[in-house]
mmCIF file of C-alpha atoms in Angstrom:
data_model
loop_
_atom_site.group_PDB
_atom_site.id
_atom_site.type_symbol
_atom_site.label_atom_id
_atom_site.label_comp_id
_atom_site.label_asym_id
_atom_site.label_seq_id
_atom_site.Cartn_x
_atom_site.Cartn_y
_atom_site.Cartn_z
ATOM 1 C CA UNK R 26 0.067 0.367 0.035
ATOM 2 C CA UNK R 27 0.954 3.532 -0.792
ATOM 3 C CA UNK R 28 0.075 7.100 0.197
ATOM 4 C CA UNK R 29 -0.531 9.328 -2.535
ATOM 5 C CA UNK R 30 -0.617 12.901 -2.232
ATOM 6 C CA UNK R 31 -3.575 15.195 -3.525
ATOM 7 C CA UNK R 32 -2.969 18.767 -3.868
ATOM 8 C CA UNK R 33 -5.913 20.739 -3.890
ATOM 9 C CA UNK R 34 -6.511 24.986 -3.723
ATOM 10 C CA UNK R 35 -9.157 25.306 -1.630
ATOM 11 C CA UNK R 36 -10.875 29.187 -1.458
ATOM 12 C CA UNK R 37 -13.246 29.976 0.205
ATOM 13 C CA UNK R 38 -12.860 28.464 3.090
ATOM 14 C CA UNK R 39 -12.663 31.664 5.685
ATOM 15 C CA UNK R 40 -16.342 32.036 5.463
ATOM 16 C CA UNK R 41 -18.904 30.029 7.609
ATOM 17 C CA UNK R 42 -19.372 27.062 5.136
ATOM 18 C CA UNK R 43 -16.045 26.767 3.672
ATOM 19 C CA UNK R 44 -14.404 26.596 7.084
ATOM 20 C CA UNK R 45 -16.791 24.262 8.674
ATOM 21 C CA UNK R 46 -17.806 21.928 6.818
ATOM 22 C CA UNK R 47 -15.975 21.858 3.703
ATOM 23 C CA UNK R 48 -12.639 22.542 5.692
ATOM 24 C CA UNK R 49 -12.594 20.791 9.062
ATOM 25 C CA UNK R 50 -15.000 18.481 8.496
ATOM 26 C CA UNK R 51 -14.493 17.115 5.102
ATOM 27 C CA UNK R 52 -10.449 17.565 4.184
ATOM 28 C CA UNK R 53 -9.400 17.634 7.685
ATOM 29 C CA UNK R 54 -11.913 14.875 9.096
ATOM 30 C CA UNK R 55 -9.916 12.970 5.796
ATOM 31 C CA UNK R 56 -6.568 13.742 6.681
ATOM 32 C CA UNK R 57 -6.928 12.897 10.408
ATOM 33 C CA UNK R 58 -8.405 9.276 9.553
ATOM 34 C CA UNK R 59 -5.138 8.379 7.720
ATOM 35 C CA UNK R 60 -6.572 9.647 4.226
ATOM 36 C CA UNK R 61 -9.151 7.954 1.864
ATOM 37 C CA UNK R 62 -8.645 4.519 1.097
ATOM 38 C CA UNK R 63 -8.735 3.567 -2.466
ATOM 39 C CA UNK R 64 -9.936 0.592 -4.183
ATOM 40 C CA UNK R 65 -6.354 -1.015 -4.443
ATOM 41 C CA UNK R 66 -5.468 -0.325 -1.149
ATOM 42 C CA UNK R 67 -3.507 2.448 -1.726
ATOM 43 C CA UNK R 68 -4.528 5.838 0.729
ATOM 44 C CA UNK R 69 -5.224 9.171 -0.992
ATOM 45 C CA UNK R 70 -3.826 12.119 1.591
ATOM 46 C CA UNK R 71 -5.431 15.878 0.507
ATOM 47 C CA UNK R 72 -2.522 18.407 0.287
ATOM 48 C CA UNK R 73 -4.844 21.452 0.747
ATOM 49 C CA UNK R 74 -3.239 25.450 -0.256
ATOM 50 C CA UNK R 75 -5.613 27.372 1.147
ATOM 51 C CA UNK R 76 -6.125 30.641 -1.098
ATOM 52 C CA UNK R 77 -8.029 33.956 0.411
ATOM 53 C CA UNK R 78 -7.475 37.656 -0.165
ATOM 54 C CA UNK R 79 -6.457 38.294 3.907
ATOM 55 C CA UNK R 80 -2.943 36.628 4.346
ATOM 56 C CA UNK R 81 -3.334 36.954 8.148
ATOM 57 C CA UNK R 82 -6.949 35.088 7.866
ATOM 58 C CA UNK R 83 -5.602 31.965 5.889
ATOM 59 C CA UNK R 84 -2.300 32.188 7.635
ATOM 60 C CA UNK R 85 -3.939 31.739 11.192
ATOM 61 C CA UNK R 86 -6.711 28.937 9.838
ATOM 62 C CA UNK R 87 -3.971 26.943 8.466
ATOM 63 C CA UNK R 88 -1.206 27.699 12.143
ATOM 64 C CA UNK R 89 -4.709 26.201 14.025
ATOM 65 C CA UNK R 90 -4.984 22.806 11.477
ATOM 66 C CA UNK R 91 -1.121 22.438 11.286
ATOM 67 C CA UNK R 92 -1.204 22.848 7.229
ATOM 68 C CA UNK R 93 1.813 24.826 5.798
ATOM 69 C CA UNK R 94 0.263 25.997 2.395
ATOM 70 C CA UNK R 95 -1.079 28.808 2.188
ATOM 71 C CA UNK R 96 -1.466 31.873 -0.726
ATOM 72 C CA UNK R 97 -3.040 35.435 -1.674
ATOM 73 C CA UNK R 98 -1.827 34.599 -5.112
ATOM 74 C CA UNK R 99 -4.368 32.454 -6.485
ATOM 75 C CA UNK R 100 -2.773 32.632 -10.466
ATOM 76 C CA UNK R 101 0.945 31.188 -8.358
ATOM 77 C CA UNK R 102 -1.391 27.973 -7.263
ATOM 78 C CA UNK R 103 -2.794 27.131 -10.430
ATOM 79 C CA UNK R 104 0.509 27.109 -11.939
ATOM 80 C CA UNK R 105 1.722 24.537 -9.507
ATOM 81 C CA UNK R 106 1.134 21.493 -11.195
ATOM 82 C CA UNK R 107 1.297 19.290 -7.785
ATOM 83 C CA UNK R 108 -2.383 21.162 -7.015
ATOM 84 C CA UNK R 109 -4.406 18.783 -9.510
ATOM 85 C CA UNK R 110 -8.054 20.169 -7.930
ATOM 86 C CA UNK R 111 -9.857 23.700 -7.687
ATOM 87 C CA UNK R 112 -12.319 23.952 -4.923
ATOM 88 C CA UNK R 113 -14.245 27.197 -4.510
ATOM 89 C CA UNK R 114 -16.589 28.563 -1.439
ATOM 90 C CA UNK R 115 -15.886 32.042 -2.008
ATOM 91 C CA UNK R 116 -19.013 33.849 -3.292
ATOM 92 C CA UNK R 117 -21.223 33.347 -5.774
ATOM 93 C CA UNK R 118 -20.695 36.259 -7.544
ATOM 94 C CA UNK R 119 -17.203 35.247 -8.132
ATOM 95 C CA UNK R 120 -17.446 31.431 -8.599
ATOM 96 C CA UNK R 121 -17.469 31.562 -12.493
ATOM 97 C CA UNK R 122 -14.543 33.415 -13.061
ATOM 98 C CA UNK R 123 -12.464 31.294 -10.729
ATOM 99 C CA UNK R 124 -13.944 28.393 -12.132
ATOM 100 C CA UNK R 125 -13.204 29.263 -15.848
ATOM 101 C CA UNK R 126 -9.447 30.010 -15.084
ATOM 102 C CA UNK R 127 -9.588 27.471 -12.945
ATOM 103 C CA UNK R 128 -10.295 24.993 -16.114
ATOM 104 C CA UNK R 129 -8.473 26.590 -18.534
ATOM 105 C CA UNK R 130 -5.460 25.780 -15.669
ATOM 106 C CA UNK R 131 -6.228 22.142 -16.692
ATOM 107 C CA UNK R 132 -7.840 21.540 -12.928
ATOM 108 C CA UNK R 133 -10.852 19.063 -11.864
ATOM 109 C CA UNK R 134 -12.962 21.266 -10.346
ATOM 110 C CA UNK R 135 -15.581 21.145 -7.251
ATOM 111 C CA UNK R 136 -17.655 23.893 -6.094
ATOM 112 C CA UNK R 137 -20.202 25.027 -4.083
ATOM 113 C CA UNK R 138 -23.927 25.935 -5.155
ATOM 114 C CA UNK R 139 -24.885 27.903 -6.939
ATOM 115 C CA UNK R 140 -22.835 27.318 -9.382
ATOM 116 C CA UNK R 141 -23.557 30.681 -11.115
ATOM 117 C CA UNK R 142 -26.219 33.873 -11.125
ATOM 118 C CA UNK R 143 -27.662 32.762 -14.280
ATOM 119 C CA UNK R 144 -28.142 29.771 -16.630
ATOM 120 C CA UNK R 145 -25.830 31.281 -19.874
ATOM 121 C CA UNK R 146 -23.241 31.629 -17.249
ATOM 122 C CA UNK R 147 -23.595 28.525 -15.415
ATOM 123 C CA UNK R 148 -23.990 25.798 -18.776
ATOM 124 C CA UNK R 149 -20.907 27.966 -20.395
ATOM 125 C CA UNK R 150 -18.807 26.558 -17.353
ATOM 126 C CA UNK R 151 -19.932 23.821 -17.156
ATOM 127 C CA UNK R 152 -20.042 23.060 -21.353
ATOM 128 C CA UNK R 153 -16.203 24.300 -21.056
ATOM 129 C CA UNK R 154 -15.130 21.952 -18.228
ATOM 130 C CA UNK R 155 -16.762 19.693 -20.788
ATOM 131 C CA UNK R 156 -14.009 20.889 -23.460
ATOM 132 C CA UNK R 157 -10.926 20.621 -21.544
ATOM 133 C CA UNK R 158 -11.547 17.443 -20.310
ATOM 134 C CA UNK R 159 -11.142 17.859 -16.694
ATOM 135 C CA UNK R 160 -13.715 16.578 -14.018
ATOM 136 C CA UNK R 161 -15.961 18.779 -12.151
ATOM 137 C CA UNK R 162 -18.470 18.906 -9.500
ATOM 138 C CA UNK R 163 -20.894 20.646 -7.463
ATOM 139 C CA UNK R 164 -22.151 19.981 -3.810
ATOM 140 C CA UNK R 165 -25.175 18.821 -3.579
ATOM 141 C CA UNK R 166 -24.938 17.724 0.001
ATOM 142 C CA UNK R 167 -28.456 17.384 0.917
ATOM 143 C CA UNK R 168 -28.740 13.828 -0.930
ATOM 144 C CA UNK R 169 -26.251 13.010 1.666
ATOM 145 C CA UNK R 170 -28.371 13.407 4.988
ATOM 146 C CA UNK R 171 -29.148 11.007 6.683
ATOM 147 C CA UNK R 172 -32.809 11.783 7.168
ATOM 148 C CA UNK R 173 -33.087 12.034 3.302
ATOM 149 C CA UNK R 174 -31.002 8.563 2.666
ATOM 150 C CA UNK R 175 -33.428 6.698 5.271
ATOM 151 C CA UNK R 176 -36.070 8.470 2.764
ATOM 152 C CA UNK R 177 -34.352 6.525 -0.478
ATOM 153 C CA UNK R 178 -33.955 3.748 1.382
ATOM 154 C CA UNK R 179 -37.539 3.318 2.038
ATOM 155 C CA UNK R 180 -38.642 4.126 -1.792
ATOM 156 C CA UNK R 181 -35.692 1.720 -2.656
ATOM 157 C CA UNK R 182 -37.766 -0.814 -0.725
ATOM 158 C CA UNK R 183 -41.070 -0.498 -1.904
ATOM 159 C CA UNK R 184 -42.352 1.384 1.264
ATOM 160 C CA UNK R 185 -44.571 4.204 -0.569
ATOM 161 C CA UNK R 186 -46.390 2.556 -2.992
ATOM 162 C CA UNK R 187 -46.983 5.020 -5.145
ATOM 163 C CA UNK R 188 -45.686 8.096 -4.602
ATOM 164 C CA UNK R 189 -48.641 10.797 -4.438
ATOM 165 C CA UNK R 190 -46.999 14.248 -2.698
ATOM 166 C CA UNK R 191 -43.871 15.584 -1.541
ATOM 167 C CA UNK R 192 -43.895 18.205 1.274
ATOM 168 C CA UNK R 193 -41.108 20.544 2.535
ATOM 169 C CA UNK R 194 -40.989 23.034 5.471
ATOM 170 C CA UNK R 195 -36.979 24.726 5.297
ATOM 171 C CA UNK R 196 -36.191 27.989 7.512
ATOM 172 C CA UNK R 197 -35.531 29.343 10.830
ATOM 173 C CA UNK R 198 -36.043 32.946 12.334
ATOM 174 C CA UNK R 199 -33.113 35.364 11.486
ATOM 175 C CA UNK R 200 -32.497 37.853 13.787
ATOM 176 C CA UNK R 201 -32.537 41.000 12.126
ATOM 177 C CA UNK R 202 -30.185 42.423 14.511
ATOM 178 C CA UNK R 203 -31.509 45.974 15.310
ATOM 179 C CA UNK R 204 -32.615 44.859 19.365
ATOM 180 C CA UNK R 205 -29.922 43.315 20.943
ATOM 181 C CA UNK R 206 -29.680 39.909 18.997
ATOM 182 C CA UNK R 207 -27.236 39.435 16.502
ATOM 183 C CA UNK R 208 -28.231 38.269 13.016
ATOM 184 C CA UNK R 209 -26.458 34.138 12.731
ATOM 185 C CA UNK R 210 -26.608 35.025 8.489
ATOM 186 C CA UNK R 211 -24.189 37.565 6.406
ATOM 187 C CA UNK R 212 -25.822 40.154 5.600
ATOM 188 C CA UNK R 213 -24.985 40.010 2.034
ATOM 189 C CA UNK R 214 -28.218 37.465 1.622
ATOM 190 C CA UNK R 215 -30.815 39.584 1.924
ATOM 191 C CA UNK R 216 -29.619 42.061 -0.899
ATOM 192 C CA UNK R 217 -29.936 41.310 -4.486
ATOM 193 C CA UNK R 218 -27.027 43.521 -5.858
ATOM 194 C CA UNK R 219 -24.761 40.729 -4.163
ATOM 195 C CA UNK R 220 -26.312 37.923 -4.935
ATOM 196 C CA UNK R 221 -28.589 37.214 -2.394
ATOM 197 C CA UNK R 222 -32.399 36.036 -1.994
ATOM 198 C CA UNK R 223 -34.077 32.835 -0.654
ATOM 199 C CA UNK R 224 -34.915 31.668 -4.110
ATOM 200 C CA UNK R 225 -31.492 31.438 -5.593
ATOM 201 C CA UNK R 226 -29.739 30.045 -2.338
ATOM 202 C CA UNK R 227 -32.129 27.052 -1.758
ATOM 203 C CA UNK R 228 -33.712 25.932 -5.043
ATOM 204 C CA UNK R 229 -31.266 24.717 -6.194
ATOM 205 C CA UNK R 230 -30.976 22.413 -3.060
ATOM 206 C CA UNK R 231 -34.702 21.335 -3.756
ATOM 207 C CA UNK R 232 -33.965 20.808 -7.398
ATOM 208 C CA UNK R 233 -31.541 18.123 -7.285
ATOM 209 C CA UNK R 234 -33.485 17.055 -4.008
ATOM 210 C CA UNK R 235 -36.108 16.790 -5.522
ATOM 211 C CA UNK R 236 -35.110 15.277 -8.984
ATOM 212 C CA UNK R 237 -32.646 12.589 -7.830
ATOM 213 C CA UNK R 238 -35.176 11.539 -5.106
ATOM 214 C CA UNK R 239 -38.922 11.659 -6.353
ATOM 215 C CA UNK R 240 -39.136 12.733 -10.013
ATOM 216 C CA UNK R 241 -37.487 15.453 -12.593
ATOM 217 C CA UNK R 242 -39.211 19.152 -11.946
ATOM 218 C CA UNK R 243 -41.224 19.887 -15.276
ATOM 219 C CA UNK R 244 -42.949 22.827 -14.269
ATOM 220 C CA UNK R 245 -42.791 25.656 -10.958
ATOM 221 C CA UNK R 246 -45.184 27.844 -9.674
ATOM 222 C CA UNK R 247 -43.351 30.571 -6.920
ATOM 223 C CA UNK R 248 -44.520 33.169 -4.659
ATOM 224 C CA UNK R 249 -42.102 34.933 -2.539
ATOM 225 C CA UNK R 250 -41.642 38.013 -0.635
ATOM 226 C CA UNK R 251 -38.972 40.187 1.650
ATOM 227 C CA UNK R 252 -40.827 39.801 4.461
ATOM 228 C CA UNK R 253 -37.714 41.888 6.509
ATOM 229 C CA UNK R 254 -37.558 45.404 4.673
ATOM 230 C CA UNK R 255 -34.648 46.211 6.668
ATOM 231 C CA UNK R 256 -31.804 44.542 8.792
ATOM 232 C CA UNK R 257 -28.858 45.534 10.392
ATOM 233 C CA UNK R 258 -25.316 44.078 9.326
ATOM 234 C CA UNK R 259 -22.350 43.128 10.739
ATOM 235 C CA UNK R 260 -20.718 46.348 11.757
ATOM 236 C CA UNK R 261 -24.368 47.245 13.232
ATOM 237 C CA UNK R 262 -25.504 49.667 10.306
ATOM 238 C CA UNK R 263 -28.843 49.232 9.237
ATOM 239 C CA UNK R 264 -29.467 48.490 5.344
ATOM 240 C CA UNK R 265 -32.163 47.545 2.995
ATOM 241 C CA UNK R 266 -32.958 44.418 2.868
ATOM 242 C CA UNK R 267 -34.332 43.895 -0.632
ATOM 243 C CA UNK R 268 -33.783 40.428 -1.839
ATOM 244 C CA UNK R 269 -36.419 37.817 -1.356
ATOM 245 C CA UNK R 270 -36.104 36.094 2.198
ATOM 246 C CA UNK R 271 -38.924 33.697 1.559
ATOM 247 C CA UNK R 272 -40.309 31.108 -1.442
ATOM 248 C CA UNK R 273 -43.333 29.615 -1.368
ATOM 249 C CA UNK R 274 -43.043 27.185 -3.968
ATOM 250 C CA UNK R 275 -45.063 24.247 -6.379
ATOM 251 C CA UNK R 276 -43.803 22.101 -7.934
ATOM 252 C CA UNK R 277 -45.360 19.056 -10.884
ATOM 253 C CA UNK R 278 -42.647 16.217 -10.917
ATOM 254 C CA UNK R 279 -42.141 13.806 -13.422
ATOM 255 C CA UNK R 280 -44.746 10.749 -13.017
ATOM 256 C CA UNK R 281 -47.560 13.110 -11.488
ATOM 257 C CA UNK R 282 -46.103 13.812 -8.435
ATOM 258 C CA UNK R 283 -46.856 16.891 -6.133
ATOM 259 C CA UNK R 284 -44.601 18.693 -4.503
ATOM 260 C CA UNK R 285 -45.192 21.852 -2.292
ATOM 261 C CA UNK R 286 -41.732 23.242 -0.463
ATOM 262 C CA UNK R 287 -41.649 26.644 1.995
ATOM 263 C CA UNK R 288 -38.814 28.537 2.381
ATOM 264 C CA UNK R 289 -38.095 30.876 4.937
ATOM 265 C CA UNK R 290 -35.647 32.691 7.238
ATOM 266 C CA UNK R 291 -38.680 34.899 8.999
ATOM 267 C CA UNK R 292 -40.682 31.663 10.426
ATOM 268 C CA UNK R 293 -40.432 30.499 13.839
ATOM 269 C CA UNK R 294 -39.674 26.387 14.133
ATOM 270 C CA UNK R 295 -42.366 24.306 15.959
ATOM 271 C CA UNK R 296 -41.586 21.144 13.700
ATOM 272 C CA UNK R 297 -39.624 18.834 14.290
ATOM 273 C CA UNK R 298 -36.422 20.078 12.579
ATOM 274 C CA UNK R 299 -35.004 22.680 10.808
ATOM 275 C CA UNK R 300 -36.069 21.531 7.124
ATOM 276 C CA UNK R 301 -38.292 18.397 7.170
ATOM 277 C CA UNK R 302 -39.406 16.372 4.402
ATOM 278 C CA UNK R 303 -42.984 14.155 4.109
ATOM 279 C CA UNK R 304 -43.666 12.030 1.760
ATOM 280 C CA UNK R 305 -47.021 10.301 0.816
ATOM 281 C CA UNK R 306 -47.979 7.394 -0.935
ATOM 282 C CA UNK R 307 -50.472 4.659 -1.361
ATOM 283 C CA UNK R 308 -48.760 2.029 0.797
ATOM 284 C CA UNK R 309 -47.303 4.557 3.343
ATOM 285 C CA UNK R 310 -45.588 8.275 4.111
ATOM 286 C CA UNK R 311 -42.719 8.714 5.857
ATOM 287 C CA UNK R 312 -41.332 12.221 7.886
ATOM 288 C CA UNK R 313 -37.490 13.563 7.709
ATOM 289 C CA UNK R 314 -35.121 16.001 9.332
ATOM 290 C CA UNK R 315 -32.002 16.379 8.891
ATOM 291 C CA UNK R 316 -31.020 12.844 11.168
ATOM 292 C CA UNK R 317 -34.625 11.287 12.186
ATOM 293 C CA UNK R 318 -37.014 9.765 10.278
ATOM 294 C CA UNK R 319 -40.632 8.548 11.049
ATOM 295 C CA UNK R 320 -43.292 6.162 9.424
ATOM 296 C CA UNK R 321 -46.789 5.222 8.904
ATOM 297 C CA UNK R 322 -47.362 2.121 7.340
ATOM 298 C CA UNK R 323 -51.593 2.180 5.768
ATOM 299 C CA UNK R 324 -51.853 -0.608 8.117
ATOM 300 C CA UNK R 325 -51.117 1.976 10.759
ATOM 301 C CA UNK R 326 -53.300 4.811 9.446
ATOM 302 C CA UNK R 327 -55.297 6.231 12.007
ATOM 303 C CA UNK R 328 -59.023 6.705 11.011
ATOM 304 C CA UNK R 329 -59.708 9.957 12.301
ATOM 305 C CA UNK R 330 -63.328 12.154 11.823
ATOM 306 C CA UNK R 331 -63.495 15.381 11.984
ATOM 307 C CA UNK R 332 -65.581 17.170 14.766
ATOM 308 C CA UNK R 333 -64.561 20.618 15.760
ATOM 309 C CA UNK R 334 -67.273 20.459 18.906
ATOM 310 C CA UNK R 335 -64.365 17.635 20.706
ATOM 311 C CA UNK R 336 -61.047 18.115 21.680
ATOM 312 C CA UNK R 337 -58.628 15.656 19.463
ATOM 313 C CA UNK R 338 -58.686 12.320 21.374
ATOM 314 C CA UNK R 339 -55.914 11.321 18.924
ATOM 315 C CA UNK R 340 -52.278 12.026 19.306
ATOM 316 C CA UNK R 341 -51.026 12.115 15.548
ATOM 317 C CA UNK R 342 -47.492 12.004 16.884
ATOM 318 C CA UNK R 343 -47.813 8.487 18.328
ATOM 319 C CA UNK R 344 -49.307 7.127 15.567
ATOM 320 C CA UNK R 345 -45.261 7.284 13.523
ATOM 321 C CA UNK R 346 -42.277 4.682 14.081
ATOM 322 C CA UNK R 347 -38.676 5.982 13.800
ATOM 323 C CA UNK R 348 -36.654 4.375 11.658
ATOM 324 C CA UNK R 349 -34.040 2.471 13.560
ATOM 325 C CA UNK R 350 -30.526 3.742 13.301
ATOM 326 C CA UNK R 351 -29.345 0.582 11.197
ATOM 327 C CA UNK R 352 -25.966 1.932 9.716
ATOM 328 C CA UNK R 353 -23.736 5.030 10.590
ATOM 329 C CA UNK R 354 -23.793 7.728 8.395
ATOM 330 C CA UNK R 355 -21.015 10.369 7.894
ATOM 331 C CA UNK R 356 -21.068 13.681 7.666
ATOM 332 C CA UNK R 357 -22.698 14.394 4.356
ATOM 333 C CA UNK R 358 -20.491 16.511 2.977
ATOM 334 C CA UNK R 359 -17.369 14.519 3.940
ATOM 335 C CA UNK R 360 -19.233 12.162 2.228
ATOM 336 C CA UNK R 361 -19.724 13.802 -1.106
ATOM 337 C CA UNK R 362 -15.961 15.100 -1.055
ATOM 338 C CA UNK R 363 -14.832 11.236 -0.748
ATOM 339 C CA UNK R 364 -16.805 9.929 -3.818
ATOM 340 C CA UNK R 365 -15.902 12.827 -5.523
ATOM 341 C CA UNK R 366 -11.997 12.737 -4.865
ATOM 342 C CA UNK R 367 -12.524 8.815 -6.147
ATOM 343 C CA UNK R 368 -14.101 10.112 -8.878
ATOM 344 C CA UNK R 369 -11.167 12.179 -9.917
ATOM 345 C CA UNK R 370 -8.546 9.290 -8.742
ATOM 346 C CA UNK R 371 -10.070 5.916 -10.251
ATOM 347 C CA UNK R 372 -12.801 7.428 -11.835
ATOM 348 C CA UNK R 373 -15.211 5.762 -10.107
ATOM 349 C CA UNK R 374 -18.828 6.457 -10.530
ATOM 350 C CA UNK R 375 -20.478 10.439 -10.456
ATOM 351 C CA UNK R 376 -23.333 12.535 -11.434
ATOM 352 C CA UNK R 377 -22.904 15.607 -9.479
ATOM 353 C CA UNK R 378 -21.323 17.354 -12.129
ATOM 354 C CA UNK R 379 -22.048 21.083 -13.161
ATOM 355 C CA UNK R 380 -24.507 20.419 -15.575
ATOM 356 C CA UNK R 381 -26.291 19.060 -13.015
ATOM 357 C CA UNK R 382 -25.401 22.314 -10.921
ATOM 358 C CA UNK R 383 -26.999 24.553 -14.138
ATOM 359 C CA UNK R 384 -30.313 22.322 -13.381
ATOM 360 C CA UNK R 385 -30.524 23.676 -10.169
ATOM 361 C CA UNK R 386 -29.844 27.761 -11.448
ATOM 362 C CA UNK R 387 -32.356 26.644 -14.654
ATOM 363 C CA UNK R 388 -35.002 26.018 -11.220
ATOM 364 C CA UNK R 389 -34.053 29.734 -9.919
ATOM 365 C CA UNK R 390 -34.312 31.420 -12.623
ATOM 366 C CA UNK R 391 -37.983 29.650 -13.870
ATOM 367 C CA UNK R 392 -38.950 30.532 -10.319
ATOM 368 C CA UNK R 393 -38.298 34.245 -11.073
ATOM 369 C CA UNK R 394 -39.894 34.334 -13.690
ATOM 370 C CA UNK R 395 -42.733 32.345 -12.275
ATOM 371 C CA UNK R 396 -43.238 34.862 -9.212
ATOM 372 C CA UNK R 397 -42.936 38.505 -11.268
ATOM 373 C CA UNK R 398 -45.736 36.677 -14.240
ATOM 374 C CA UNK R 399 -47.535 35.420 -11.163
ATOM 375 C CA UNK R 400 -48.170 32.032 -13.278
ATOM 376 C CA UNK R 401 -46.839 28.563 -14.213
ATOM 377 C CA UNK R 402 -43.472 27.975 -15.852
ATOM 378 C CA UNK R 403 -42.311 24.612 -17.441
ATOM 379 C CA UNK R 404 -38.975 23.412 -16.890
ATOM 380 C CA UNK R 405 -37.444 22.334 -19.819
ATOM 381 C CA UNK R 406 -34.956 19.741 -20.273
ATOM 382 C CA UNK R 407 -30.836 20.723 -20.487
ATOM 383 C CA UNK R 408 -29.756 17.298 -21.537
ATOM 384 C CA UNK R 409 -30.005 18.423 -25.321
ATOM 385 C CA UNK R 410 -27.806 21.275 -24.930
ATOM 386 C CA UNK R 411 -24.968 20.343 -26.650
ATOM 387 C CA UNK R 412 -20.770 21.119 -26.285
ATOM 388 C CA UNK R 413 -20.569 24.842 -28.233
ATOM 389 C CA UNK R 414 -17.126 26.391 -28.761
ATOM 390 C CA UNK R 415 -17.090 29.084 -25.601
ATOM 391 C CA UNK R 416 -14.982 32.186 -25.803
#
């Protein structure tokens, strides 16, 4: 057995998601476990170089975690032939130009979603990667959540029978920052000019969840709102929050499945988790959160009778059974990183390409169109979009 070092450029790791999920809980976790074991018995050891605009910030992170490679010069990192992968978790507005630069340098690329603000940009970078023959991927972490993996297990077992509908509830109260409690999300999320907005942030997630678990999205109807028009930023300054902070979306899926997902940063949580999905089928139903999942088979379904004159006698929560923990699920971001690294090094199966990421951007664009025009909008297939020369 040999240990193979793999140089990777990591950009955007000073942000919350880039630092916590991608650097600490994924790449550093893989290093701490002795690398990633490959099919031939070798172990792959990620060798990250941290790239950012602030030398002080990235050097402090490197010292904290025993890393030695940092730079503020992305071009020099891209020029190093030992760096095979470029990863970006920075701002959406910079992503397309950074990915294209890395692809032109011959690097394999992996990035957070959304991959761009517009479908044209998303397709251009996806097709450039295809033309240059670099392996490419986009983070689709929700599919690796234990809760949704249990839903997938139930579906594969035939538990649901014919799936009829999917209902999702996502969100929590993001504090305005003006009365003693600081906001727990960055202020750019609520400014349209900075690429903020619930539709662009979350509908790309719902696209890959629905496509991969319940049926390809065929049409969308969406209404969004800016419920909180004024917020306070990180410096204590009041600003106009003009990006949508809530989106209420209904989707028509392949096979006649109807899905509805509410997404809001202006909702207080009274449910099992910050995100929950309920799947109803002819033979059974299931509800999952981030980790747990509960089921109700048709033979265990209670028979309530509508009677507004008497208090409800059925404790509906007690009529559901929790799916047992029959296997250990690793951190979802780390699990997808491991799949991506195997794809790069071993050519292992991989479906989460930039083109798949473009589908999420497409859905966000069409949801905006639906909201603006107050109507249903069809979602055309991107499968037939051919690779053309990209300037």
